[in-house]
C-alpha cells in the first residue's frame, strides 16, 4: 500500500532563517506531488505541484520554493523565512490519472518567531 | 477561477443530532467534488467523493450528493458522534489531469455528549 511521510511534525524557526521540509511517498511511482499551506483561520492553498522529477509549478508568488530531486521526494524550502510563512504545511500525492483523490501527509506546523 | 464556499463554523451539536454542512462551488467544466476531514493535529483524510452529477458519495454514515443544477455538495449525517468532532473541508478538482484541489475554508464541527 502507498504511504506518505512528512517531517518534521513541528518546527519553530526565527525570522530570516532557512527552511527545508521533506516529503516522501512509498508504494507508487511517478506520482503527482503537492505542497499546500493552511494559514491560521483560513482554508488550504495550493503552493506547488509537480508531475515529474525536476518539474515544479508554482501557484502563488511567495517566499518559498520547491524541488523534486527524486521521483517520490518533494522538498519545500526557503532561504529566509518571514513571519507570514507561519502555518500548517501539508504534502500530498495523487496518481495523476482520472478523477482520483489526493492523499495527504500528517503535516508540519511551522511557527516563525 | 474555480472556488468553493462553505458555511461558517463552528457547528455545535449534541450527540445523535442531524448534521448538515453546506458547500457550493463555482467551476468551469465538470469538476470532481470531495469532502476531507481533519482531526486535531493531523493531516487531511478523504471522507467521500463524487465525480459526476447526481453521484452520491458516502462513508462512515456521511453522505453528499453532487448537485449540478444548484452547484452544491452538502455534507450530511443522520446521527453524529463525539468522535466526529473535526474540521471538514469541501474541495473540487478540475480534472485537468493535475488534480489540483481547490478547498473551502473548512467548517469546524463540535459534538458534545
Coordinates of C-alpha atoms in Angstrom, one line a residue:
Chain A
X1 CA 0.0 0.0 0.0
X2 CA 1.0 3.6 -0.5
X3 CA 2.2 5.8 2.3
X4 CA 3.3 9.4 2.6
X5 CA 5.8 10.6 5.1
X6 CA 6.3 14.2 6.0
X7 CA 8.7 15.7 8.5
X8 CA 9.3 17.4 10.9
X9 CA 5.9 17.5 12.6
X10 CA 6.5 20.8 14.3
X11 CA 9.1 23.5 13.7
X12 CA 9.9 26.8 15.3
X13 CA 12.2 29.0 13.3
X14 CA 13.4 32.6 13.7
X15 CA 12.7 35.2 11.0
X16 CA 15.4 35.2 8.4
X17 CA 16.4 31.5 8.9
X18 CA 16.3 28.9 6.1
X19 CA 13.7 26.2 5.8
X20 CA 13.6 22.7 4.5
X21 CA 10.6 20.4 4.7
X22 CA 10.7 17.0 3.2
X23 CA 8.1 14.7 2.0
X24 CA 8.5 11.1 0.6
X25 CA 6.0 8.7 -0.9
X26 CA 6.2 4.9 -0.9
X27 CA 4.4 2.3 -2.8
X28 CA 3.8 4.1 -6.0
X29 CA 5.8 5.5 -8.9
X30 CA 5.6 8.8 -10.8
X31 CA 3.0 10.4 -8.5
X32 CA 1.8 13.9 -8.8
X33 CA 3.1 15.7 -5.7
X34 CA 1.8 18.8 -4.0
X35 CA 2.5 21.3 -1.2
X36 CA -0.4 23.0 0.4
X37 CA -0.5 25.6 3.2
X38 CA -3.1 26.2 5.8
X39 CA -2.8 29.6 7.4
X40 CA -4.5 30.3 10.7
X41 CA -8.2 30.8 10.2
X42 CA -8.0 30.1 6.5
X43 CA -8.5 27.2 4.2
X44 CA -5.8 25.3 2.3
X45 CA -4.0 26.9 -0.5
X46 CA -2.0 25.1 -3.1
X47 CA 1.6 26.3 -3.2
X48 CA 3.4 24.0 -5.6
X49 CA 2.7 20.9 -7.6
X50 CA 4.9 18.6 -9.6
X51 CA 4.2 16.0 -12.3
X52 CA 7.7 14.6 -12.5
X53 CA 11.3 14.9 -11.4
X54 CA 12.6 18.4 -11.7
X55 CA 9.1 19.7 -12.9
X56 CA 7.7 22.3 -10.5
X57 CA 4.8 24.6 -11.0
X58 CA 4.1 27.4 -8.6
X59 CA 0.6 28.5 -7.9
X60 CA 1.2 31.7 -5.9
X61 CA 4.1 34.1 -5.7
X62 CA 5.8 33.8 -2.4
X63 CA 9.0 33.4 -0.3
X64 CA 9.1 29.7 -0.8
X65 CA 10.4 27.3 -3.4
X66 CA 10.0 23.6 -4.1
X67 CA 12.2 20.9 -5.6
X68 CA 11.7 17.3 -6.7
X69 CA 15.1 15.7 -6.8
X70 CA 13.8 12.1 -6.9
X71 CA 10.6 10.6 -8.2
X72 CA 9.0 10.2 -4.8
X73 CA 10.6 13.1 -2.9
X74 CA 9.3 16.6 -2.7
X75 CA 11.1 19.4 -0.7
X76 CA 9.8 22.8 0.3
X77 CA 12.4 25.4 1.0
X78 CA 13.0 29.0 1.9
X79 CA 16.3 31.0 2.1
X80 CA 14.9 33.5 4.6
X81 CA 11.7 32.9 6.5
X82 CA 9.1 35.6 7.1
X83 CA 6.6 35.8 9.9
X84 CA 3.9 35.4 7.3
X85 CA 5.3 31.9 6.4
X86 CA 3.9 30.5 9.6
X87 CA 1.2 27.9 9.1
X88 CA 0.4 24.3 8.6
X89 CA 2.1 22.7 5.6
X90 CA 0.7 19.6 4.0
X91 CA 2.3 17.4 1.4
X92 CA 0.0 15.3 -0.8
X93 CA 0.2 12.9 -3.7
X94 CA -2.1 11.6 -6.4
X95 CA -1.9 9.2 -9.2
X96 CA -2.5 11.8 -11.8
X97 CA -4.9 9.5 -13.6
X98 CA -8.7 10.0 -13.8
X99 CA -10.8 11.5 -11.1
X100 CA -8.8 10.3 -8.2
X101 CA -8.3 12.0 -4.9
X102 CA -5.2 13.3 -3.3
X103 CA -3.6 11.6 -0.2
X104 CA -2.2 13.8 2.5
X105 CA 0.7 13.6 4.9
X106 CA 0.4 14.4 8.6
X107 CA 1.5 18.0 8.1
X108 CA 4.2 20.3 9.6
X109 CA 3.3 23.0 11.9
X110 CA 5.7 25.9 11.2
X111 CA 5.9 28.8 13.6
X112 CA 8.2 31.7 12.6
X113 CA 9.2 33.9 15.5
Chain B
X1 CA -11.2 30.9 -11.3
X2 CA -12.7 27.9 -9.5
X3 CA -13.9 28.4 -5.9
X4 CA -15.6 26.6 -3.1
X5 CA -17.8 28.2 -0.4
X6 CA -18.6 26.5 2.9
X7 CA -20.8 27.5 5.7
X8 CA -19.0 29.3 8.6
X9 CA -18.4 27.4 11.8
X10 CA -18.2 26.3 14.3
X11 CA -21.1 24.0 14.2
X12 CA -22.0 22.8 17.6
X13 CA -24.3 19.8 18.0
X14 CA -25.3 17.3 20.7
X15 CA -24.6 13.6 20.1
X16 CA -27.1 11.9 17.8
X17 CA -28.2 15.1 16.2
X18 CA -28.5 15.5 12.4
X19 CA -25.7 17.3 10.6
X20 CA -25.7 19.4 7.5
X21 CA -22.6 21.3 6.3
X22 CA -23.4 23.4 3.2
X23 CA -20.9 23.6 0.3
X24 CA -21.4 25.3 -3.0
X25 CA -18.9 25.6 -5.8
X26 CA -18.1 27.7 -8.9
X27 CA -16.2 25.9 -11.7
X28 CA -15.8 25.8 -15.4
X29 CA -16.2 22.3 -16.8
X30 CA -17.1 19.3 -14.7
X31 CA -15.1 19.1 -11.5
X32 CA -14.9 16.2 -9.1
X33 CA -16.0 17.0 -5.6
X34 CA -14.6 15.9 -2.3
X35 CA -15.1 16.1 1.4
X36 CA -12.0 15.9 3.5
X37 CA -11.8 15.7 7.3
X38 CA -9.0 16.9 9.6
X39 CA -8.8 15.6 13.1
X40 CA -6.9 17.7 15.7
X41 CA -3.2 17.9 14.9
X42 CA -3.4 15.6 11.9
X43 CA -3.4 15.9 8.1
X44 CA -6.4 15.5 5.9
X45 CA -8.2 12.3 5.3
X46 CA -10.6 11.8 2.4
X47 CA -14.1 11.3 3.7
X48 CA -16.0 10.8 0.5
X49 CA -16.1 11.9 -3.2
X50 CA -18.3 12.2 -6.2
X51 CA -17.1 12.5 -9.8
X52 CA -20.2 13.4 -11.8
X53 CA -23.6 15.0 -11.4
X54 CA -26.1 13.1 -9.3
X55 CA -23.4 10.8 -7.8
X56 CA -23.7 10.2 -4.1
X57 CA -20.6 9.8 -2.1
X58 CA -20.9 8.0 1.3
X59 CA -18.6 6.8 4.1
X60 CA -18.9 6.3 7.8
X61 CA -22.5 7.4 7.8
X62 CA -21.7 10.6 6.0
X63 CA -23.3 11.4 2.6
X64 CA -23.1 14.1 0.0
X65 CA -24.8 14.3 -3.4
X66 CA -23.3 16.1 -6.4
X67 CA -26.0 18.6 -7.5
X68 CA -25.0 20.2 -10.8
X69 CA -28.2 22.3 -11.0
X70 CA -27.5 24.0 -7.7
X71 CA -23.7 23.6 -7.8
X72 CA -23.8 22.1 -4.4
X73 CA -22.3 19.2 -2.4
X74 CA -23.7 19.4 1.0
X75 CA -22.4 17.0 3.7
X76 CA -25.0 15.2 5.9
X77 CA -25.0 12.7 8.7
X78 CA -28.1 11.4 10.4
X79 CA -26.6 10.9 13.9
X80 CA -23.3 12.5 14.8
X81 CA -21.0 11.1 17.5
X82 CA -18.4 12.9 19.7
X83 CA -15.7 11.2 17.6
X84 CA -16.9 13.2 14.5
X85 CA -15.6 16.4 16.0
X86 CA -13.2 17.7 13.5
X87 CA -12.8 20.2 10.7
X88 CA -14.5 19.4 7.4
X89 CA -13.3 20.7 4.1
X90 CA -15.2 20.7 0.8
X91 CA -13.0 20.7 -2.2
X92 CA -13.1 20.4 -6.0
X93 CA -10.6 19.1 -8.6
X94 CA -10.6 20.5 -12.0
X95 CA -10.0 17.2 -13.7
X96 CA -7.2 18.6 -15.9
X97 CA -5.0 15.7 -15.0
X98 CA -3.1 17.6 -12.4
X99 CA -5.7 17.0 -9.7
X100 CA -5.1 20.3 -8.1
X101 CA -7.6 20.8 -5.3
X102 CA -9.4 24.0 -4.5
X103 CA -10.6 24.0 -0.9
X104 CA -13.3 25.8 1.0
X105 CA -12.2 27.5 4.3
X106 CA -13.3 24.5 6.4
X107 CA -16.1 24.1 9.0
X108 CA -15.3 23.0 12.5
X109 CA -17.8 20.6 14.0
X110 CA -18.0 20.2 17.8
X111 CA -20.2 17.4 19.1
X112 CA -20.9 17.2 22.8
X113 CA -22.1 14.1 24.7

